[in-house]
PDB file of C-alpha atoms in Angstrom:
ATOM      1  CA  UNK A 985       0.000   0.000   0.000  1.00 41.00           C
ATOM      2  CA  UNK A 986       2.025   2.945   1.203  1.00 40.00           C
ATOM      3  CA  UNK A 987       5.755   2.152   1.441  1.00 41.00           C
ATOM      4  CA  UNK A 988       6.887   4.822  -0.924  1.00 41.00           C
ATOM      5  CA  UNK A 989      10.345   5.593   0.447  1.00 46.00           C
ATOM      6  CA  UNK A 990      13.217   3.499  -0.761  1.00 40.00           C
ATOM      7  CA  UNK A 991      14.869   2.423   2.500  1.00 35.00           C
ATOM      8  CA  UNK A 992      18.171   0.656   3.040  1.00 31.00           C
ATOM      9  CA  UNK A 993      17.987  -2.310   5.378  1.00 32.00           C
ATOM     10  CA  UNK A 994      21.105  -1.210   7.205  1.00 29.00           C
ATOM     11  CA  UNK A 995      20.466   2.489   7.705  1.00 29.00           C
ATOM     12  CA  UNK A 996      16.745   3.090   7.104  1.00 35.00           C
ATOM     13  CA  UNK A 997      17.540   6.466   5.525  1.00 34.00           C
ATOM     14  CA  UNK A 998      14.954   7.738   3.008  1.00 38.00           C
ATOM     15  CA  UNK A 999      15.782   9.423  -0.264  1.00 39.00           C
ATOM     16  CA  UNK A1000      15.396  13.201  -0.241  1.00 36.00           C
ATOM     17  CA  UNK A1001      12.053  13.197  -2.062  1.00 51.00           C
ATOM     18  CA  UNK A1002      10.669  10.651   0.408  1.00 71.00           C
ATOM     19  CA  UNK A1003      11.124  12.669   3.568  1.00 84.00           C
ATOM     20  CA  UNK A1004       8.092  12.602   5.891  1.00 91.00           C
ATOM     21  CA  UNK A1005       5.958  15.617   6.701  1.00 93.00           C
ATOM     22  CA  UNK A1006       6.188  14.657  10.372  1.00 94.00           C
ATOM     23  CA  UNK A1007       8.379  12.123  12.154  1.00 95.00           C
ATOM     24  CA  UNK A1008       8.960  10.920  15.699  1.00 95.00           C
ATOM     25  CA  UNK A1009      12.429   9.728  14.686  1.00 91.00           C
ATOM     26  CA  UNK A1010      14.240  12.422  16.687  1.00 89.00           C
ATOM     27  CA  UNK A1011      11.606  12.923  19.391  1.00 89.00           C
ATOM     28  CA  UNK A1012      12.913  10.306  21.809  1.00 87.00           C
ATOM     29  CA  UNK A1013      10.038   7.866  21.286  1.00 93.00           C
ATOM     30  CA  UNK A1014      11.020   4.342  22.273  1.00 92.00           C
ATOM     31  CA  UNK A1015      10.116   1.125  20.427  1.00 95.00           C
ATOM     32  CA  UNK A1016       8.081   2.802  17.672  1.00 96.00           C
ATOM     33  CA  UNK A1017       8.527   5.312  14.875  1.00 97.00           C
ATOM     34  CA  UNK A1018       5.485   7.246  13.656  1.00 97.00           C
ATOM     35  CA  UNK A1019       5.633   9.249  10.441  1.00 96.00           C
ATOM     36  CA  UNK A1020       3.232  11.046   8.121  1.00 96.00           C
ATOM     37  CA  UNK A1021       3.829  11.131   4.364  1.00 94.00           C
ATOM     38  CA  UNK A1022       2.341  12.705   1.264  1.00 92.00           C
ATOM     39  CA  UNK A1023       3.562  11.708  -2.205  1.00 88.00           C
ATOM     40  CA  UNK A1024       2.515  12.102  -5.849  1.00 90.00           C
ATOM     41  CA  UNK A1025       2.165   9.081  -8.143  1.00 90.00           C
ATOM     42  CA  UNK A1026       5.200   6.817  -8.111  1.00 90.00           C
ATOM     43  CA  UNK A1027       6.668   3.574  -6.841  1.00 90.00           C
ATOM     44  CA  UNK A1028       9.056   2.424  -4.162  1.00 88.00           C
ATOM     45  CA  UNK A1029      10.457  -0.400  -2.087  1.00 90.00           C
ATOM     46  CA  UNK A1030      10.920  -0.972   1.624  1.00 90.00           C
ATOM     47  CA  UNK A1031      12.697  -3.608   3.648  1.00 92.00           C
ATOM     48  CA  UNK A1032      12.820  -3.268   7.435  1.00 94.00           C
ATOM     49  CA  UNK A1033      14.936  -5.903   9.117  1.00 93.00           C
ATOM     50  CA  UNK A1034      13.961  -5.244  12.727  1.00 94.00           C
ATOM     51  CA  UNK A1035      10.605  -3.475  12.504  1.00 96.00           C
ATOM     52  CA  UNK A1036       7.050  -4.381  11.580  1.00 97.00           C
ATOM     53  CA  UNK A1037       5.407  -1.680   9.445  1.00 97.00           C
ATOM     54  CA  UNK A1038       1.753  -0.663   9.661  1.00 97.00           C
ATOM     55  CA  UNK A1039       0.422   1.841   7.137  1.00 96.00           C
ATOM     56  CA  UNK A1040      -2.869   3.694   7.568  1.00 97.00           C
ATOM     57  CA  UNK A1041      -4.274   5.595   4.606  1.00 96.00           C
ATOM     58  CA  UNK A1042      -5.266   9.218   5.206  1.00 96.00           C
ATOM     59  CA  UNK A1043      -5.999   9.868   1.517  1.00 92.00           C
ATOM     60  CA  UNK A1044      -9.156  11.953   0.947  1.00 90.00           C
ATOM     61  CA  UNK A1045      -9.717  10.121  -2.367  1.00 91.00           C
ATOM     62  CA  UNK A1046      -9.046   6.450  -3.180  1.00 92.00           C
ATOM     63  CA  UNK A1047      -5.653   5.689  -4.723  1.00 93.00           C
ATOM     64  CA  UNK A1048      -4.972   2.778  -7.081  1.00 94.00           C
ATOM     65  CA  UNK A1049      -2.259   0.558  -5.599  1.00 93.00           C
ATOM     66  CA  UNK A1050      -0.218  -2.439  -6.653  1.00 95.00           C
ATOM     67  CA  UNK A1051       1.650  -4.246  -3.878  1.00 95.00           C
ATOM     68  CA  UNK A1052       4.041  -7.172  -4.008  1.00 96.00           C
ATOM     69  CA  UNK A1053       5.218  -8.806  -0.782  1.00 95.00           C
ATOM     70  CA  UNK A1054       5.608 -12.292   0.628  1.00 91.00           C
ATOM     71  CA  UNK A1055       5.502 -13.735  -2.896  1.00 92.00           C
ATOM     72  CA  UNK A1056       1.986 -12.371  -3.477  1.00 95.00           C
ATOM     73  CA  UNK A1057       0.630  -9.539  -5.593  1.00 96.00           C
ATOM     74  CA  UNK A1058      -2.381  -7.434  -4.705  1.00 96.00           C
ATOM     75  CA  UNK A1059      -3.980  -4.586  -6.638  1.00 95.00           C
ATOM     76  CA  UNK A1060      -6.960  -2.467  -5.611  1.00 93.00           C
ATOM     77  CA  UNK A1061      -8.122   0.985  -4.599  1.00 93.00           C
ATOM     78  CA  UNK A1062      -6.994   2.156  -1.174  1.00 92.00           C
ATOM     79  CA  UNK A1063      -9.013   4.802   0.625  1.00 92.00           C
ATOM     80  CA  UNK A1064      -9.065   6.547   3.953  1.00 94.00           C
ATOM     81  CA  UNK A1065      -8.837   4.094   6.908  1.00 95.00           C
ATOM     82  CA  UNK A1066      -7.451   1.212   4.832  1.00 96.00           C
ATOM     83  CA  UNK A1067      -4.536  -0.492   6.603  1.00 97.00           C
ATOM     84  CA  UNK A1068      -1.715  -2.751   5.483  1.00 96.00           C
ATOM     85  CA  UNK A1069       0.805  -4.678   7.571  1.00 97.00           C
ATOM     86  CA  UNK A1070       4.293  -5.745   6.481  1.00 96.00           C
ATOM     87  CA  UNK A1071       6.183  -7.990   8.914  1.00 96.00           C
ATOM     88  CA  UNK A1072       9.846  -7.400   9.699  1.00 95.00           C
ATOM     89  CA  UNK A1073      12.349  -8.801   7.183  1.00 94.00           C
ATOM     90  CA  UNK A1074       9.741  -8.890   4.392  1.00 95.00           C
ATOM     91  CA  UNK A1075      10.601  -6.769   1.327  1.00 94.00           C
ATOM     92  CA  UNK A1076       7.715  -4.850  -0.175  1.00 94.00           C
ATOM     93  CA  UNK A1077       7.244  -3.172  -3.565  1.00 94.00           C
ATOM     94  CA  UNK A1078       4.454  -0.670  -4.199  1.00 93.00           C
ATOM     95  CA  UNK A1079       3.256   1.313  -7.217  1.00 93.00           C
ATOM     96  CA  UNK A1080       0.445   3.862  -6.921  1.00 93.00           C
ATOM     97  CA  UNK A1081      -1.456   6.256  -9.166  1.00 93.00           C
ATOM     98  CA  UNK A1082      -2.581   9.527  -7.626  1.00 89.00           C
ATOM     99  CA  UNK A1083      -1.436  11.573  -4.663  1.00 89.00           C
ATOM    100  CA  UNK A1084      -1.168   9.394  -1.585  1.00 91.00           C
ATOM    101  CA  UNK A1085      -1.372  10.588   2.026  1.00 94.00           C
ATOM    102  CA  UNK A1086      -0.773   8.141   4.848  1.00 95.00           C
ATOM    103  CA  UNK A1087       0.841   7.493   8.198  1.00 96.00           C
ATOM    104  CA  UNK A1088       3.294   4.712   8.915  1.00 96.00           C
ATOM    105  CA  UNK A1089       3.997   3.083  12.272  1.00 98.00           C
ATOM    106  CA  UNK A1090       7.114   0.973  12.630  1.00 97.00           C
ATOM    107  CA  UNK A1091       7.212  -1.097  15.795  1.00 97.00           C
ATOM    108  CA  UNK A1092      10.404  -2.876  16.833  1.00 96.00           C
ATOM    109  CA  UNK A1093      10.131  -6.645  16.468  1.00 94.00           C
ATOM    110  CA  UNK A1094      12.188  -7.096  19.654  1.00 93.00           C
ATOM    111  CA  UNK A1095       9.717  -4.932  21.573  1.00 93.00           C
ATOM    112  CA  UNK A1096       6.828  -7.055  20.305  1.00 93.00           C
ATOM    113  CA  UNK A1097       8.643 -10.196  21.419  1.00 90.00           C
ATOM    114  CA  UNK A1098       9.324  -8.649  24.833  1.00 88.00           C
ATOM    115  CA  UNK A1099       5.652  -7.759  25.282  1.00 89.00           C
ATOM    116  CA  UNK A1100       4.646 -11.299  24.325  1.00 87.00           C
ATOM    117  CA  UNK A1101       7.178 -12.732  26.758  1.00 83.00           C
ATOM    118  CA  UNK A1102       5.997 -10.497  29.614  1.00 79.00           C
ATOM    119  CA  UNK A1103       2.300 -11.043  28.930  1.00 74.00           C
ATOM    120  CA  UNK A1104       2.740 -14.797  28.544  1.00 66.00           C
ATOM    121  CA  UNK A1105       5.394 -15.193  31.234  1.00 59.00           C
ATOM    122  CA  UNK A1106       7.299 -17.274  28.700  1.00 55.00           C
ATOM    123  CA  UNK A1107       9.050 -16.783  25.375  1.00 61.00           C
ATOM    124  CA  UNK A1108       6.931 -17.415  22.281  1.00 62.00           C
ATOM    125  CA  UNK A1109       8.318 -20.267  20.185  1.00 64.00           C
ATOM    126  CA  UNK A1110       8.277 -18.183  17.028  1.00 69.00           C
ATOM    127  CA  UNK A1111       6.582 -14.823  16.826  1.00 81.00           C
ATOM    128  CA  UNK A1112       5.592 -13.743  13.341  1.00 87.00           C
ATOM    129  CA  UNK A1113       2.992 -11.318  12.072  1.00 93.00           C
ATOM    130  CA  UNK A1114       0.787 -12.208   9.128  1.00 94.00           C
ATOM    131  CA  UNK A1115       1.203  -9.829   6.171  1.00 95.00           C
ATOM    132  CA  UNK A1116      -1.970  -7.934   5.292  1.00 96.00           C
ATOM    133  CA  UNK A1117      -2.514  -6.077   2.030  1.00 96.00           C
ATOM    134  CA  UNK A1118      -5.708  -4.186   2.789  1.00 95.00           C
ATOM    135  CA  UNK A1119      -7.944  -4.375   5.849  1.00 95.00           C
ATOM    136  CA  UNK A1120     -10.190  -2.319   8.093  1.00 96.00           C
ATOM    137  CA  UNK A1121      -9.586  -2.419  11.842  1.00 96.00           C
ATOM    138  CA  UNK A1122     -11.254   0.323  13.860  1.00 95.00           C
ATOM    139  CA  UNK A1123      -9.180  -0.304  16.973  1.00 95.00           C
ATOM    140  CA  UNK A1124      -5.890  -0.320  15.085  1.00 97.00           C
ATOM    141  CA  UNK A1125      -6.975   2.827  13.235  1.00 97.00           C
ATOM    142  CA  UNK A1126      -7.866   4.541  16.534  1.00 96.00           C
ATOM    143  CA  UNK A1127      -4.447   3.702  18.042  1.00 96.00           C
ATOM    144  CA  UNK A1128      -2.728   5.023  14.926  1.00 97.00           C
ATOM    145  CA  UNK A1129      -4.665   8.279  14.916  1.00 96.00           C
ATOM    146  CA  UNK A1130      -3.959   8.843  18.624  1.00 95.00           C
ATOM    147  CA  UNK A1131      -0.240   8.378  17.968  1.00 96.00           C
ATOM    148  CA  UNK A1132      -0.433  10.766  15.016  1.00 96.00           C
ATOM    149  CA  UNK A1133      -2.316  13.334  17.105  1.00 94.00           C
ATOM    150  CA  UNK A1134       0.377  13.134  19.785  1.00 93.00           C
ATOM    151  CA  UNK A1135       3.079  13.574  17.138  1.00 93.00           C
ATOM    152  CA  UNK A1136       1.298  16.699  15.904  1.00 91.00           C
ATOM    153  CA  UNK A1137       1.377  18.249  19.383  1.00 84.00           C
ATOM    154  CA  UNK A1138       4.000  20.842  20.255  1.00 71.00           C
ATOM    155  CA  UNK A1139       4.813  18.748  23.325  1.00 77.00           C
ATOM    156  CA  UNK A1140       4.272  15.034  23.791  1.00 82.00           C
ATOM    157  CA  UNK A1141       3.801  12.842  26.843  1.00 86.00           C
ATOM    158  CA  UNK A1142       6.334  10.008  27.108  1.00 89.00           C
ATOM    159  CA  UNK A1143       4.112   7.928  29.360  1.00 93.00           C
ATOM    160  CA  UNK A1144       1.160   8.371  26.968  1.00 93.00           C
ATOM    161  CA  UNK A1145       3.238   7.269  23.968  1.00 94.00           C
ATOM    162  CA  UNK A1146       4.524   4.297  25.996  1.00 94.00           C
ATOM    163  CA  UNK A1147       0.939   3.334  26.865  1.00 93.00           C
ATOM    164  CA  UNK A1148      -0.191   3.506  23.242  1.00 95.00           C
ATOM    165  CA  UNK A1149       2.852   1.488  22.144  1.00 96.00           C
ATOM    166  CA  UNK A1150       1.951  -1.295  24.567  1.00 93.00           C
ATOM    167  CA  UNK A1151      -1.710  -1.244  23.519  1.00 93.00           C
ATOM    168  CA  UNK A1152      -0.595  -1.463  19.883  1.00 96.00           C
ATOM    169  CA  UNK A1153       1.721  -4.393  20.632  1.00 94.00           C
ATOM    170  CA  UNK A1154      -1.002  -6.325  22.461  1.00 91.00           C
ATOM    171  CA  UNK A1155      -3.484  -5.696  19.647  1.00 93.00           C
ATOM    172  CA  UNK A1156      -1.025  -6.929  17.014  1.00 95.00           C
ATOM    173  CA  UNK A1157      -0.305 -10.052  19.064  1.00 92.00           C
ATOM    174  CA  UNK A1158      -3.987 -10.813  19.533  1.00 89.00           C
ATOM    175  CA  UNK A1159      -5.121 -10.151  15.989  1.00 93.00           C
ATOM    176  CA  UNK A1160      -2.212 -10.564  13.576  1.00 94.00           C
ATOM    177  CA  UNK A1161       0.303 -13.029  15.039  1.00 91.00           C
ATOM    178  CA  UNK A1162       0.589 -16.221  12.992  1.00 87.00           C
ATOM    179  CA  UNK A1163       0.218 -18.225  16.203  1.00 80.00           C
ATOM    180  CA  UNK A1164      -2.024 -16.095  18.393  1.00 73.00           C
ATOM    181  CA  UNK A1165      -0.744 -16.251  21.985  1.00 69.00           C
ATOM    182  CA  UNK A1166      -3.125 -16.566  24.909  1.00 71.00           C
ATOM    183  CA  UNK A1167      -2.410 -13.451  26.926  1.00 68.00           C
ATOM    184  CA  UNK A1168      -2.917 -13.613  30.670  1.00 68.00           C
ATOM    185  CA  UNK A1169      -5.185 -10.899  32.035  1.00 67.00           C
ATOM    186  CA  UNK A1170      -5.053 -10.279  35.768  1.00 70.00           C
ATOM    187  CA  UNK A1171      -8.142  -8.875  37.434  1.00 74.00           C
ATOM    188  CA  UNK A1172      -8.786  -7.042  40.682  1.00 81.00           C
ATOM    189  CA  UNK A1173      -6.456  -4.081  40.343  1.00 88.00           C
ATOM    190  CA  UNK A1174      -3.204  -3.371  42.163  1.00 92.00           C
ATOM    191  CA  UNK A1175      -3.052  -4.376  45.835  1.00 92.00           C
ATOM    192  CA  UNK A1176      -3.115  -1.377  48.152  1.00 93.00           C
ATOM    193  CA  UNK A1177       0.544  -1.603  49.190  1.00 94.00           C
ATOM    194  CA  UNK A1178       1.659  -1.688  45.539  1.00 95.00           C
ATOM    195  CA  UNK A1179      -0.653   1.170  44.597  1.00 95.00           C
ATOM    196  CA  UNK A1180       0.700   3.318  47.442  1.00 95.00           C
ATOM    197  CA  UNK A1181       4.254   2.534  46.358  1.00 96.00           C
ATOM    198  CA  UNK A1182       3.492   3.758  42.836  1.00 96.00           C
ATOM    199  CA  UNK A1183       1.599   6.861  43.970  1.00 96.00           C
ATOM    200  CA  UNK A1184       4.421   7.853  46.331  1.00 96.00           C
ATOM    201  CA  UNK A1185       6.972   7.413  43.538  1.00 96.00           C
ATOM    202  CA  UNK A1186       4.922   9.636  41.219  1.00 96.00           C
ATOM    203  CA  UNK A1187       4.529  12.309  43.907  1.00 95.00           C
ATOM    204  CA  UNK A1188       8.271  12.363  44.604  1.00 94.00           C
ATOM    205  CA  UNK A1189       9.278  12.514  40.935  1.00 94.00           C
ATOM    206  CA  UNK A1190       6.753  14.927  39.425  1.00 92.00           C
ATOM    207  CA  UNK A1191       9.618  17.277  38.538  1.00 89.00           C
ATOM    208  CA  UNK A1192      11.269  14.530  36.465  1.00 90.00           C
ATOM    209  CA  UNK A1193      10.307  12.594  33.360  1.00 90.00           C
ATOM    210  CA  UNK A1194       8.353   9.478  34.348  1.00 93.00           C
ATOM    211  CA  UNK A1195       8.038   6.617  31.892  1.00 92.00           C
ATOM    212  CA  UNK A1196       5.599   3.754  32.003  1.00 94.00           C
ATOM    213  CA  UNK A1197       8.562   1.383  32.250  1.00 92.00           C
ATOM    214  CA  UNK A1198       9.699   3.167  35.440  1.00 94.00           C
ATOM    215  CA  UNK A1199       6.379   2.557  37.169  1.00 96.00           C
ATOM    216  CA  UNK A1200       6.063  -1.044  36.002  1.00 94.00           C
ATOM    217  CA  UNK A1201       9.634  -1.789  37.133  1.00 94.00           C
ATOM    218  CA  UNK A1202       8.774  -0.702  40.678  1.00 95.00           C
ATOM    219  CA  UNK A1203       6.489  -3.725  40.929  1.00 94.00           C
ATOM    220  CA  UNK A1204       8.540  -6.050  38.702  1.00 92.00           C
ATOM    221  CA  UNK A1205       5.586  -6.174  36.327  1.00 89.00           C
ATOM    222  CA  UNK A1206       5.113  -5.831  32.570  1.00 87.00           C
ATOM    223  CA  UNK A1207       3.987  -2.438  31.330  1.00 90.00           C
ATOM    224  CA  UNK A1208       0.830  -3.981  29.903  1.00 87.00           C
ATOM    225  CA  UNK A1209      -0.224  -5.660  33.137  1.00 88.00           C
ATOM    226  CA  UNK A1210       0.730  -2.639  35.225  1.00 93.00           C
ATOM    227  CA  UNK A1211      -1.405  -0.310  33.088  1.00 92.00           C
ATOM    228  CA  UNK A1212      -4.317  -2.744  33.197  1.00 90.00           C
ATOM    229  CA  UNK A1213      -4.216  -3.216  36.980  1.00 93.00           C
ATOM    230  CA  UNK A1214      -3.587   0.468  37.701  1.00 95.00           C
ATOM    231  CA  UNK A1215      -6.620   1.533  35.691  1.00 93.00           C
ATOM    232  CA  UNK A1216      -8.774  -1.108  37.404  1.00 92.00           C
ATOM    233  CA  UNK A1217      -7.866   0.328  40.790  1.00 92.00           C
ATOM    234  CA  UNK A1218      -7.717   4.075  40.058  1.00 93.00           C
ATOM    235  CA  UNK A1219     -10.289   4.206  37.201  1.00 93.00           C
ATOM    236  CA  UNK A1220      -7.971   6.196  34.949  1.00 94.00           C
ATOM    237  CA  UNK A1221      -4.841   5.299  32.986  1.00 93.00           C
ATOM    238  CA  UNK A1222      -1.380   6.012  34.465  1.00 95.00           C
ATOM    239  CA  UNK A1223      -0.704   8.851  32.016  1.00 93.00           C
ATOM    240  CA  UNK A1224      -3.999  10.533  32.976  1.00 94.00           C
ATOM    241  CA  UNK A1225      -3.210  10.231  36.682  1.00 95.00           C
ATOM    242  CA  UNK A1226       0.275  11.656  36.137  1.00 95.00           C
ATOM    243  CA  UNK A1227      -1.154  14.658  34.277  1.00 94.00           C
ATOM    244  CA  UNK A1228      -3.711  15.242  37.031  1.00 95.00           C
ATOM    245  CA  UNK A1229      -1.006  15.214  39.685  1.00 96.00           C
ATOM    246  CA  UNK A1230       1.148  17.666  37.756  1.00 95.00           C
ATOM    247  CA  UNK A1231      -1.811  20.026  37.476  1.00 95.00           C
ATOM    248  CA  UNK A1232      -2.457  19.657  41.223  1.00 95.00           C
ATOM    249  CA  UNK A1233       1.196  20.473  41.921  1.00 95.00           C
ATOM    250  CA  UNK A1234       0.902  23.519  39.657  1.00 95.00           C
ATOM    251  CA  UNK A1235      -2.160  24.643  41.635  1.00 95.00           C
ATOM    252  CA  UNK A1236      -0.137  24.514  44.856  1.00 94.00           C
ATOM    253  CA  UNK A1237       2.733  26.476  43.349  1.00 94.00           C
ATOM    254  CA  UNK A1238       0.418  29.100  41.860  1.00 94.00           C
ATOM    255  CA  UNK A1239      -0.480  30.115  45.416  1.00 91.00           C
ATOM    256  CA  UNK A1240       3.089  31.364  45.725  1.00 91.00           C
ATOM    257  CA  UNK A1241       2.498  34.639  43.929  1.00 88.00           C
ATOM    258  CA  UNK A1242       6.203  35.446  43.689  1.00 90.00           C
ATOM    259  CA  UNK A1243       6.719  32.440  41.394  1.00 91.00           C
ATOM    260  CA  UNK A1244       6.436  33.045  37.646  1.00 93.00           C
ATOM    261  CA  UNK A1245       4.082  30.806  35.707  1.00 93.00           C
ATOM    262  CA  UNK A1246       6.837  29.733  33.321  1.00 93.00           C
ATOM    263  CA  UNK A1247       8.965  28.559  36.271  1.00 94.00           C
ATOM    264  CA  UNK A1248       5.995  26.649  37.655  1.00 94.00           C
ATOM    265  CA  UNK A1249       5.373  25.095  34.234  1.00 92.00           C
ATOM    266  CA  UNK A1250       8.958  23.869  33.960  1.00 92.00           C
ATOM    267  CA  UNK A1251       9.014  22.545  37.529  1.00 92.00           C
ATOM    268  CA  UNK A1252       5.889  20.499  36.803  1.00 92.00           C
ATOM    269  CA  UNK A1253       7.425  19.100  33.582  1.00 90.00           C
ATOM    270  CA  UNK A1254       5.475  21.236  31.125  1.00 89.00           C
ATOM    271  CA  UNK A1255       7.627  22.580  28.338  1.00 84.00           C
ATOM    272  CA  UNK A1256       6.211  26.093  28.226  1.00 87.00           C
ATOM    273  CA  UNK A1257       3.685  28.538  29.650  1.00 89.00           C
ATOM    274  CA  UNK A1258       1.300  27.693  26.781  1.00 89.00           C
ATOM    275  CA  UNK A1259       1.676  23.939  27.347  1.00 89.00           C
ATOM    276  CA  UNK A1260       0.731  24.308  31.009  1.00 92.00           C
ATOM    277  CA  UNK A1261      -2.127  26.692  30.149  1.00 92.00           C
ATOM    278  CA  UNK A1262      -3.604  24.272  27.616  1.00 90.00           C
ATOM    279  CA  UNK A1263      -3.536  21.266  29.956  1.00 91.00           C
ATOM    280  CA  UNK A1264      -4.609  23.360  32.967  1.00 93.00           C
ATOM    281  CA  UNK A1265      -7.620  24.733  31.090  1.00 93.00           C
ATOM    282  CA  UNK A1266      -8.649  21.268  29.895  1.00 91.00           C
ATOM    283  CA  UNK A1267      -8.675  19.875  33.437  1.00 92.00           C
ATOM    284  CA  UNK A1268      -9.919  22.880  35.427  1.00 93.00           C
ATOM    285  CA  UNK A1269     -11.824  25.028  32.963  1.00 93.00           C
ATOM    286  CA  UNK A1270      -9.611  28.065  33.596  1.00 93.00           C
ATOM    287  CA  UNK A1271      -6.115  29.303  32.846  1.00 93.00           C
ATOM    288  CA  UNK A1272      -3.320  29.338  35.458  1.00 94.00           C
ATOM    289  CA  UNK A1273      -3.526  33.138  35.516  1.00 92.00           C
ATOM    290  CA  UNK A1274      -7.264  33.054  36.213  1.00 93.00           C
ATOM    291  CA  UNK A1275      -6.789  30.362  38.869  1.00 92.00           C
ATOM    292  CA  UNK A1276      -4.114  32.446  40.613  1.00 92.00           C
ATOM    293  CA  UNK A1277      -6.506  35.410  40.693  1.00 88.00           C
ATOM    294  CA  UNK A1278      -9.252  33.462  42.517  1.00 85.00           C
TER     295      UNK A1278
END
């Protein structure tokens, strides 16, 4: 479908005319790369040794595509929301007629194996994804669009991206692994002593970057299971709780009228005055300046 950049297996560097409109490549995202592309009619090849590639069409009008991968050829119109999956190590050739707009997610094959190992508590015998030429998957589309929306933000949340990456990995394992693993799901939420340990860690480190892996490691638990059990107990996801706590800390600091709002923003791990104002308004209905004046 949409692998229009000629990539080298060793370096993964695109040709100049294949550069993405947006890319997470240099944003510090771990385990996944998210990029948005727009190209006129053409053709191209890709071959990712260590990454599975998922492409989601954003094209406003259907585009005629020819794909060749895994020894099979597929030709059809691809429109908005159509998805294709190319497993790691599988070369792909594509030719398309008409301007194509799409997003691509590349997820590290080692990360997928690690998630399977953690969720199964054992190593999968052989983890392979099934290649897909054209499919519709509302959940996979929703995950992709949330990742793209985060990429489009001026500032991104590491713990939110980590959460989406784990959700994506679990979905791929459940729906597109050649041998679908039976993932263990633990119910009941985190025990109180574990929950308190996590909440105390968050409170003590609000001024620092907190990753999902940091919180899961406290309890020697996979990120997937930690997120699942945390949400069962607290009723919101870890990234939502972390944002709430940073806003609460900002509220406390705003009472110190000699502190500038930009200093408060930076201390609470917001990248700018505007970043804090946006998140503060979404959670409280008012700006930091208005809150300070109450």
